[in-house]
Amino acid sequence: MKNENTPEPVSLPEEMLQRWEERGVGRREFMKFCSTMAATLALPVSFIPKIAEALEADNRPPVIWLEFQSCSGDSEALLRANAPTAAELILDHLSIEYAEVIMAAAGHQAEQAKNEAIEKYKGKYIAVVEGSIPMKDGGVYCTIGGESALNIARKVCGNAAVTIAVGSCATFGNIPAAAPNPTGAVGVRKAVPGATVLNLPGCPLNAENLTAAIVHFITFGKLPAVDGLNRPLFAYGKRIHDNCERRSHFDAGQYAEKFGDPGHRKGYCLYKLGCKGPETFHNCPTVRYNEGVSWPVMAGHGCIGCSEPQFWDAMTPFYRRLPKVPGFGIEATVDKIGIGLAAATAVAFGAHGVISALRKGDESDKVKKEE
């Protein structure tokens, strides 16, 4: 008997699949990519044909990729992406007009290409920004071609259709903005307050989220829905703690007490080792890194909260357990979390820790004492 909740199988036109095969992309590979994008964007499978049609159309958006105070880790993340590869993304879906890491031009020739692209595609291109922007002393701490990063960002992002800030430096300032923040580093939204900015924090960026955001823009002509920090809900709508594969051990009161102990080797919860998953919003447990193979918690290291504002100052020391946990329950969203809720739910978390300790009869559990 057919289950009414079972989605109808999705098929794509044979002619479309043949055209992708002629371009070197197998039909299964293409179907898998469209399905992955729909799943990442939390769209029903019925949207797969719409995504395929958008990718098929010859409407590659121009892109200007800027890099300021950063380690190039986000560029590296994109270049190592496999779904699709950077080459496929650049050649098939985007028209890269300026990107210092991958463009052949250099010096004045590169700057000329950027300025020409701004004029030619004014109001139509996607600006991607990597790295924080120094504001102090007129922005003298980061200049390119004799022009400050602040002026470049305001010119490029101010004339773009949309801006995507990739990585924690471009979104919230990250390490360059850590105390005492000698350069006055900020994220793109603070440097260019009038621009339409989508934040994709993470250190580094998860390239699959960038791909999904671009696919959403190509498919629907707009950016995806965001939370109060301008992060797309499809990627930052749930806490790491809610989808963590170690969550069942947390619920059972099974914690790793130190690295390498029996609990750690058995995959127990890393809360006592400083995991910041209970207050970090990101889809790391479901999307993962390195071709979807693993992510830090899966590999045995606690989450360090790199996708949250002021993560370096607010999340260090990394190996000290959270004194308070804002929010408890998969129904919580980032917009609901405030100071009052944090205080209330921290009590609930402490109570849960007590219950967990009673379940396993382990008096060494210190969660209650930290309340």
GROMACS .gro file of C-alpha atoms in nm:
model
  371
    1MET     CA    1   0.000   0.000   0.000
    2LYS     CA    2   0.136   0.342  -0.098
    3ASN     CA    3   0.232   0.570   0.189
    4GLU     CA    4   0.078   0.915   0.140
    5ASN     CA    5   0.391   1.072   0.290
    6THR     CA    6   0.622   0.908   0.038
    7PRO     CA    7   0.735   1.173  -0.214
    8GLU     CA    8   0.682   1.109  -0.581
    9PRO     CA    9   0.999   1.008  -0.767
   10VAL     CA   10   1.159   1.300  -0.951
   11SER     CA   11   1.282   1.273  -1.307
   12LEU     CA   12   1.450   1.523  -1.536
   13PRO     CA   13   1.405   1.557  -1.913
   14GLU     CA   14   1.620   1.314  -2.109
   15GLU     CA   15   1.740   1.595  -2.337
   16MET     CA   16   1.868   1.789  -2.037
   17LEU     CA   17   2.055   1.489  -1.898
   18GLN     CA   18   2.214   1.424  -2.239
   19ARG     CA   19   2.332   1.785  -2.262
   20TRP     CA   20   2.501   1.755  -1.922
   21GLU     CA   21   2.663   1.429  -2.030
   22GLU     CA   22   2.801   1.607  -2.337
   23ARG     CA   23   2.952   1.864  -2.097
   24GLY     CA   24   3.122   1.586  -1.904
   25VAL     CA   25   2.875   1.563  -1.614
   26GLY     CA   26   2.712   1.220  -1.576
   27ARG     CA   27   2.335   1.205  -1.529
   28ARG     CA   28   2.362   1.041  -1.191
   29GLU     CA   29   2.617   1.300  -1.083
   30PHE     CA   30   2.391   1.583  -1.197
   31MET     CA   31   2.085   1.433  -1.027
   32LYS     CA   32   2.285   1.383  -0.709
   33PHE     CA   33   2.402   1.745  -0.715
   34CYS     CA   34   2.049   1.882  -0.765
   35SER     CA   35   1.917   1.652  -0.491
   36THR     CA   36   2.196   1.756  -0.253
   37MET     CA   37   2.128   2.124  -0.315
   38ALA     CA   38   1.754   2.076  -0.252
   39ALA     CA   39   1.831   1.888   0.069
   40THR     CA   40   2.087   2.145   0.186
   41LEU     CA   41   1.842   2.427   0.121
   42ALA     CA   42   1.570   2.230   0.305
   43LEU     CA   43   1.351   2.230  -0.007
   44PRO     CA   44   1.111   1.948  -0.099
   45VAL     CA   45   1.219   1.713  -0.378
   46SER     CA   46   0.961   1.874  -0.606
   47PHE     CA   47   1.205   2.169  -0.639
   48ILE     CA   48   1.476   1.953  -0.795
   49PRO     CA   49   1.353   2.014  -1.155
   50LYS     CA   50   1.341   2.391  -1.087
   51ILE     CA   51   1.699   2.385  -0.964
   52ALA     CA   52   1.803   2.180  -1.268
   53GLU     CA   53   1.634   2.425  -1.505
   54ALA     CA   54   1.808   2.721  -1.336
   55LEU     CA   55   2.147   2.554  -1.368
   56GLU     CA   56   2.072   2.466  -1.731
   57ALA     CA   57   1.990   2.825  -1.826
   58ASP     CA   58   2.273   3.041  -1.954
   59ASN     CA   59   2.241   3.311  -1.689
   60ARG     CA   60   2.572   3.292  -1.510
   61PRO     CA   61   2.588   3.579  -1.262
   62PRO     CA   62   2.908   3.788  -1.262
   63VAL     CA   63   3.109   3.760  -0.940
   64ILE     CA   64   3.366   3.993  -0.784
   65TRP     CA   65   3.554   3.812  -0.503
   66LEU     CA   66   3.737   4.043  -0.261
   67GLU     CA   67   3.991   3.937  -0.002
   68PHE     CA   68   4.101   4.158   0.286
   69GLN     CA   69   4.229   4.064   0.636
   70SER     CA   70   4.221   3.685   0.611
   71CYS     CA   71   4.434   3.373   0.576
   72SER     CA   72   4.276   3.273   0.240
   73GLY     CA   73   4.123   2.973   0.416
   74ASP     CA   74   3.784   3.040   0.260
   75SER     CA   75   3.933   3.052  -0.090
   76GLU     CA   76   4.109   2.726  -0.008
   77ALA     CA   77   3.780   2.576   0.108
   78LEU     CA   78   3.615   2.668  -0.221
   79LEU     CA   79   3.905   2.543  -0.431
   80ARG     CA   80   3.891   2.207  -0.254
   81ALA     CA   81   3.514   2.171  -0.292
   82ASN     CA   82   3.393   1.863  -0.475
   83ALA     CA   83   3.019   1.914  -0.513
   84PRO     CA   84   3.060   2.077  -0.754
   85THR     CA   85   3.431   2.128  -0.796
   86ALA     CA   86   3.556   2.486  -0.803
   87ALA     CA   87   3.624   2.449  -1.175
   88GLU     CA   88   3.265   2.340  -1.243
   89LEU     CA   89   3.126   2.616  -1.025
   90ILE     CA   90   3.338   2.883  -1.189
   91LEU     CA   91   3.313   2.766  -1.548
   92ASP     CA   92   2.954   2.644  -1.556
   93HIS     CA   93   2.759   2.851  -1.306
   94LEU     CA   94   2.950   3.173  -1.240
   95SER     CA   95   3.138   3.435  -1.435
   96ILE     CA   96   3.431   3.529  -1.214
   97GLU     CA   97   3.530   3.885  -1.302
   98TYR     CA   98   3.780   3.941  -1.020
   99ALA     CA   99   3.933   3.706  -0.764
  100GLU     CA  100   4.292   3.764  -0.658
  101VAL     CA  101   4.365   3.400  -0.571
  102ILE     CA  102   4.262   3.245  -0.902
  103MET     CA  103   4.274   3.518  -1.169
  104ALA     CA  104   4.555   3.530  -1.424
  105ALA     CA  105   4.578   3.908  -1.429
  106ALA     CA  106   4.780   4.094  -1.167
  107GLY     CA  107   4.861   4.448  -1.057
  108HIS     CA  108   4.705   4.736  -1.251
  109GLN     CA  109   4.556   4.495  -1.505
  110ALA     CA  110   4.362   4.317  -1.229
  111GLU     CA  111   4.241   4.642  -1.076
  112GLN     CA  112   4.127   4.762  -1.418
  113ALA     CA  113   3.928   4.440  -1.466
  114LYS     CA  114   3.758   4.495  -1.130
  115ASN     CA  115   3.663   4.855  -1.203
  116GLU     CA  116   3.534   4.767  -1.549
  117ALA     CA  117   3.322   4.486  -1.404
  118ILE     CA  118   3.170   4.721  -1.145
  119GLU     CA  119   3.059   4.960  -1.422
  120LYS     CA  120   2.952   4.693  -1.671
  121TYR     CA  121   2.747   4.487  -1.426
  122LYS     CA  122   2.637   4.759  -1.185
  123GLY     CA  123   2.351   4.631  -0.969
  124LYS     CA  124   2.368   4.284  -1.124
  125TYR     CA  125   2.680   4.112  -0.992
  126ILE     CA  126   2.742   3.909  -0.675
  127ALA     CA  127   3.011   4.047  -0.444
  128VAL     CA  128   3.184   3.782  -0.232
  129VAL     CA  129   3.397   3.914   0.053
  130GLU     CA  130   3.659   3.714   0.242
  131GLY     CA  131   3.837   3.866   0.541
  132SER     CA  132   3.761   4.143   0.787
  133ILE     CA  133   3.778   4.513   0.704
  134PRO     CA  134   3.991   4.750   0.920
  135MET     CA  135   3.816   5.075   1.009
  136LYS     CA  136   4.070   5.237   1.241
  137ASP     CA  137   4.283   5.530   1.120
  138GLY     CA  138   4.092   5.558   0.797
  139GLY     CA  139   4.146   5.194   0.706
  140VAL     CA  140   4.521   5.227   0.644
  141TYR     CA  141   4.596   4.877   0.776
  142CYS     CA  142   4.480   4.701   0.458
  143THR     CA  143   4.521   4.860   0.116
  144ILE     CA  144   4.514   4.712  -0.233
  145GLY     CA  145   4.642   4.908  -0.529
  146GLY     CA  146   4.677   5.212  -0.303
  147GLU     CA  147   4.311   5.204  -0.202
  148SER     CA  148   4.187   5.104   0.143
  149ALA     CA  149   3.987   4.787   0.193
  150LEU     CA  150   3.711   5.003   0.341
  151ASN     CA  151   3.676   5.213   0.024
  152ILE     CA  152   3.697   4.906  -0.200
  153ALA     CA  153   3.428   4.724  -0.001
  154ARG     CA  154   3.197   5.022  -0.004
  155LYS     CA  155   3.240   5.067  -0.379
  156VAL     CA  156   3.209   4.700  -0.476
  157CYS     CA  157   2.940   4.593  -0.226
  158GLY     CA  158   2.752   4.918  -0.264
  159ASN     CA  159   2.703   4.854  -0.637
  160ALA     CA  160   2.636   4.480  -0.616
  161ALA     CA  161   2.302   4.302  -0.645
  162VAL     CA  162   2.389   4.108  -0.330
  163THR     CA  163   2.696   4.053  -0.116
  164ILE     CA  164   2.793   3.720   0.038
  165ALA     CA  165   3.034   3.747   0.331
  166VAL     CA  166   3.222   3.417   0.353
  167GLY     CA  167   3.399   3.297   0.665
  168SER     CA  168   3.398   3.436   1.017
  169CYS     CA  169   3.638   3.725   0.940
  170ALA     CA  170   3.410   3.879   0.675
  171THR     CA  171   3.096   3.821   0.878
  172PHE     CA  172   3.190   3.914   1.235
  173GLY     CA  173   3.557   4.019   1.227
  174ASN     CA  174   3.690   3.695   1.378
  175ILE     CA  175   4.056   3.679   1.487
  176PRO     CA  176   4.156   4.021   1.342
  177ALA     CA  177   3.876   4.172   1.554
  178ALA     CA  178   3.977   3.987   1.873
  179ALA     CA  179   4.075   4.206   2.169
  180PRO     CA  180   4.244   4.449   2.156
  181ASN     CA  181   4.152   4.468   1.785
  182PRO     CA  182   4.438   4.704   1.689
  183THR     CA  183   4.310   4.767   1.334
  184GLY     CA  184   3.945   4.823   1.423
  185ALA     CA  185   3.848   4.517   1.217
  186VAL     CA  186   3.477   4.458   1.147
  187GLY     CA  187   3.260   4.242   0.923
  188VAL     CA  188   3.105   4.357   0.597
  189ARG     CA  189   2.768   4.457   0.744
  190LYS     CA  190   2.932   4.710   0.976
  191ALA     CA  191   3.166   4.843   0.709
  192VAL     CA  192   2.897   4.873   0.442
  193PRO     CA  193   2.573   4.911   0.638
  194GLY     CA  194   2.356   4.982   0.332
  195ALA     CA  195   2.451   4.669   0.137
  196THR     CA  196   2.239   4.354   0.111
  197VAL     CA  197   2.462   4.101   0.287
  198LEU     CA  198   2.427   3.726   0.343
  199ASN     CA  199   2.657   3.601   0.618
  200LEU     CA  200   2.818   3.258   0.588
  201PRO     CA  201   3.040   3.237   0.899
  202GLY     CA  202   3.268   2.948   0.983
  203CYS     CA  203   3.643   2.914   1.010
  204PRO     CA  204   3.675   2.820   0.734
  205LEU     CA  205   3.359   2.860   0.531
  206ASN     CA  206   3.181   2.537   0.439
  207ALA     CA  207   3.193   2.558   0.059
  208GLU     CA  208   2.875   2.352   0.024
  209ASN     CA  209   2.677   2.627   0.199
  210LEU     CA  210   2.822   2.886  -0.039
  211THR     CA  211   2.728   2.667  -0.336
  212ALA     CA  212   2.376   2.622  -0.200
  213ALA     CA  213   2.336   2.998  -0.144
  214ILE     CA  214   2.446   3.068  -0.501
  215VAL     CA  215   2.218   2.797  -0.638
  216HIS     CA  216   1.931   2.953  -0.443
  217PHE     CA  217   2.009   3.294  -0.595
  218ILE     CA  218   2.031   3.148  -0.946
  219THR     CA  219   1.710   2.949  -0.901
  220PHE     CA  220   1.488   3.204  -0.725
  221GLY     CA  221   1.660   3.536  -0.804
  222LYS     CA  222   1.699   3.621  -0.436
  223LEU     CA  223   1.891   3.523  -0.126
  224PRO     CA  224   1.755   3.255   0.110
  225ALA     CA  225   1.570   3.335   0.434
  226VAL     CA  226   1.799   3.447   0.717
  227ASP     CA  227   1.813   3.466   1.095
  228GLY     CA  228   1.876   3.779   1.302
  229LEU     CA  229   2.247   3.767   1.214
  230ASN     CA  230   2.179   3.746   0.837
  231ARG     CA  231   2.283   3.381   0.828
  232PRO     CA  232   2.073   3.155   0.600
  233LEU     CA  233   1.834   2.942   0.801
  234PHE     CA  234   1.901   2.637   0.587
  235ALA     CA  235   2.258   2.629   0.722
  236TYR     CA  236   2.235   2.805   1.060
  237GLY     CA  237   1.879   2.737   1.171
  238LYS     CA  238   1.966   2.454   1.410
  239ARG     CA  239   2.225   2.422   1.683
  240ILE     CA  240   2.510   2.179   1.641
  241HIS     CA  241   2.398   2.018   1.966
  242ASP     CA  242   2.059   1.931   1.814
  243ASN     CA  243   2.198   1.729   1.523
  244CYS     CA  244   2.521   1.601   1.679
  245GLU     CA  245   2.585   1.228   1.645
  246ARG     CA  246   2.703   1.231   2.011
  247ARG     CA  247   2.370   1.376   2.131
  248SER     CA  248   2.238   1.037   2.243
  249HIS     CA  249   2.535   1.005   2.480
  250PHE     CA  250   2.458   1.349   2.623
  251ASP     CA  251   2.098   1.238   2.682
  252ALA     CA  252   2.227   0.920   2.849
  253GLY     CA  253   2.469   1.112   3.071
  254GLN     CA  254   2.775   0.960   2.903
  255TYR     CA  255   3.062   1.211   2.880
  256ALA     CA  256   3.427   1.194   2.781
  257GLU     CA  257   3.618   1.318   3.088
  258LYS     CA  258   3.948   1.375   2.908
  259PHE     CA  259   4.097   1.319   2.565
  260GLY     CA  260   4.189   0.957   2.508
  261ASP     CA  261   3.991   0.809   2.797
  262PRO     CA  262   3.750   0.517   2.737
  263GLY     CA  263   3.452   0.752   2.702
  264HIS     CA  264   3.632   0.959   2.441
  265ARG     CA  265   3.726   0.648   2.244
  266LYS     CA  266   3.364   0.526   2.259
  267GLY     CA  267   3.234   0.851   2.109
  268TYR     CA  268   3.075   0.993   2.425
  269CYS     CA  269   2.958   1.354   2.450
  270LEU     CA  270   3.240   1.614   2.450
  271TYR     CA  271   3.059   1.873   2.663
  272LYS     CA  272   3.300   1.835   2.956
  273LEU     CA  273   3.595   1.886   2.722
  274GLY     CA  274   3.468   2.228   2.624
  275CYS     CA  275   3.242   2.155   2.327
  276LYS     CA  276   3.052   2.472   2.227
  277GLY     CA  277   2.791   2.283   2.024
  278PRO     CA  278   2.503   2.369   2.263
  279GLU     CA  279   2.529   2.738   2.175
  280THR     CA  280   2.655   2.725   1.817
  281PHE     CA  281   2.429   2.737   1.513
  282HIS     CA  282   2.564   2.558   1.207
  283ASN     CA  283   2.487   2.253   0.991
  284CYS     CA  284   2.830   2.092   1.044
  285PRO     CA  285   2.683   1.759   1.169
  286THR     CA  286   2.475   1.711   0.853
  287VAL     CA  287   2.692   1.868   0.580
  288ARG     CA  288   3.036   1.801   0.735
  289TYR     CA  289   3.369   1.886   0.566
  290ASN     CA  290   3.619   1.713   0.337
  291GLU     CA  291   3.369   1.576   0.087
  292GLY     CA  292   3.120   1.511   0.366
  293VAL     CA  293   3.352   1.259   0.531
  294SER     CA  294   3.390   1.412   0.878
  295TRP     CA  295   3.382   1.722   1.098
  296PRO     CA  296   3.559   1.815   1.424
  297VAL     CA  297   3.316   1.656   1.674
  298MET     CA  298   3.297   1.338   1.469
  299ALA     CA  299   3.680   1.330   1.473
  300GLY     CA  300   3.687   1.363   1.853
  301HIS     CA  301   3.735   1.737   1.909
  302GLY     CA  302   3.467   1.959   2.056
  303CYS     CA  303   3.304   2.236   1.856
  304ILE     CA  304   3.483   2.570   1.912
  305GLY     CA  305   3.184   2.782   1.808
  306CYS     CA  306   3.352   2.943   1.506
  307SER     CA  307   3.026   3.049   1.339
  308GLU     CA  308   2.912   3.270   1.627
  309PRO     CA  309   2.978   3.646   1.665
  310GLN     CA  310   3.302   3.735   1.847
  311PHE     CA  311   3.379   3.366   1.854
  312TRP     CA  312   3.747   3.407   1.941
  313ASP     CA  313   3.690   3.623   2.249
  314ALA     CA  314   3.357   3.468   2.348
  315MET     CA  315   3.449   3.101   2.298
  316THR     CA  316   3.798   3.086   2.447
  317PRO     CA  317   3.941   2.905   2.634
  318PHE     CA  318   3.829   2.627   2.404
  319TYR     CA  319   3.878   2.346   2.656
  320ARG     CA  320   3.672   2.490   2.940
  321ARG     CA  321   3.317   2.364   2.956
  322LEU     CA  322   3.031   2.606   2.903
  323PRO     CA  323   2.921   2.768   3.228
  324LYS     CA  324   2.577   2.838   3.085
  325VAL     CA  325   2.397   2.694   2.788
  326PRO     CA  326   2.157   2.929   2.608
  327GLY     CA  327   1.863   2.730   2.477
  328PHE     CA  328   1.766   2.371   2.519
  329GLY     CA  329   1.559   2.166   2.278
  330ILE     CA  330   1.556   2.123   1.904
  331GLU     CA  331   1.270   2.369   1.871
  332ALA     CA  332   1.488   2.664   1.975
  333THR     CA  333   1.608   2.909   1.713
  334VAL     CA  334   1.878   3.174   1.728
  335ASP     CA  335   1.624   3.455   1.724
  336LYS     CA  336   1.460   3.328   2.042
  337ILE     CA  337   1.778   3.327   2.241
  338GLY     CA  338   1.823   3.624   2.469
  339ILE     CA  339   1.973   3.693   2.803
  340GLY     CA  340   1.661   3.594   2.994
  341LEU     CA  341   1.612   3.272   2.803
  342ALA     CA  342   1.978   3.189   2.841
  343ALA     CA  343   1.955   3.217   3.217
  344ALA     CA  344   1.637   3.009   3.231
  345THR     CA  345   1.758   2.734   3.003
  346ALA     CA  346   2.094   2.715   3.174
  347VAL     CA  347   1.905   2.604   3.483
  348ALA     CA  348   1.731   2.339   3.273
  349PHE     CA  349   2.065   2.223   3.137
  350GLY     CA  350   2.207   2.197   3.487
  351ALA     CA  351   1.904   2.001   3.601
  352HIS     CA  352   1.947   1.770   3.305
  353GLY     CA  353   2.308   1.718   3.408
  354VAL     CA  354   2.195   1.622   3.756
  355ILE     CA  355   1.942   1.376   3.617
  356SER     CA  356   2.207   1.233   3.386
  357ALA     CA  357   2.444   1.187   3.677
  358LEU     CA  358   2.175   1.006   3.875
  359ARG     CA  359   2.106   0.780   3.577
  360LYS     CA  360   2.460   0.655   3.569
  361GLY     CA  361   2.535   0.696   3.940
  362ASP     CA  362   2.847   0.899   3.863
  363GLU     CA  363   2.918   1.153   4.139
  364SER     CA  364   3.207   1.300   3.939
  365ASP     CA  365   2.967   1.481   3.706
  366LYS     CA  366   3.029   1.850   3.788
  367VAL     CA  367   2.751   2.006   3.582
  368LYS     CA  368   2.542   2.087   3.891
  369LYS     CA  369   2.833   2.254   4.071
  370GLU     CA  370   2.888   2.494   3.783
  371GLU     CA  371   2.540   2.640   3.807
   0.00000   0.00000   0.00000
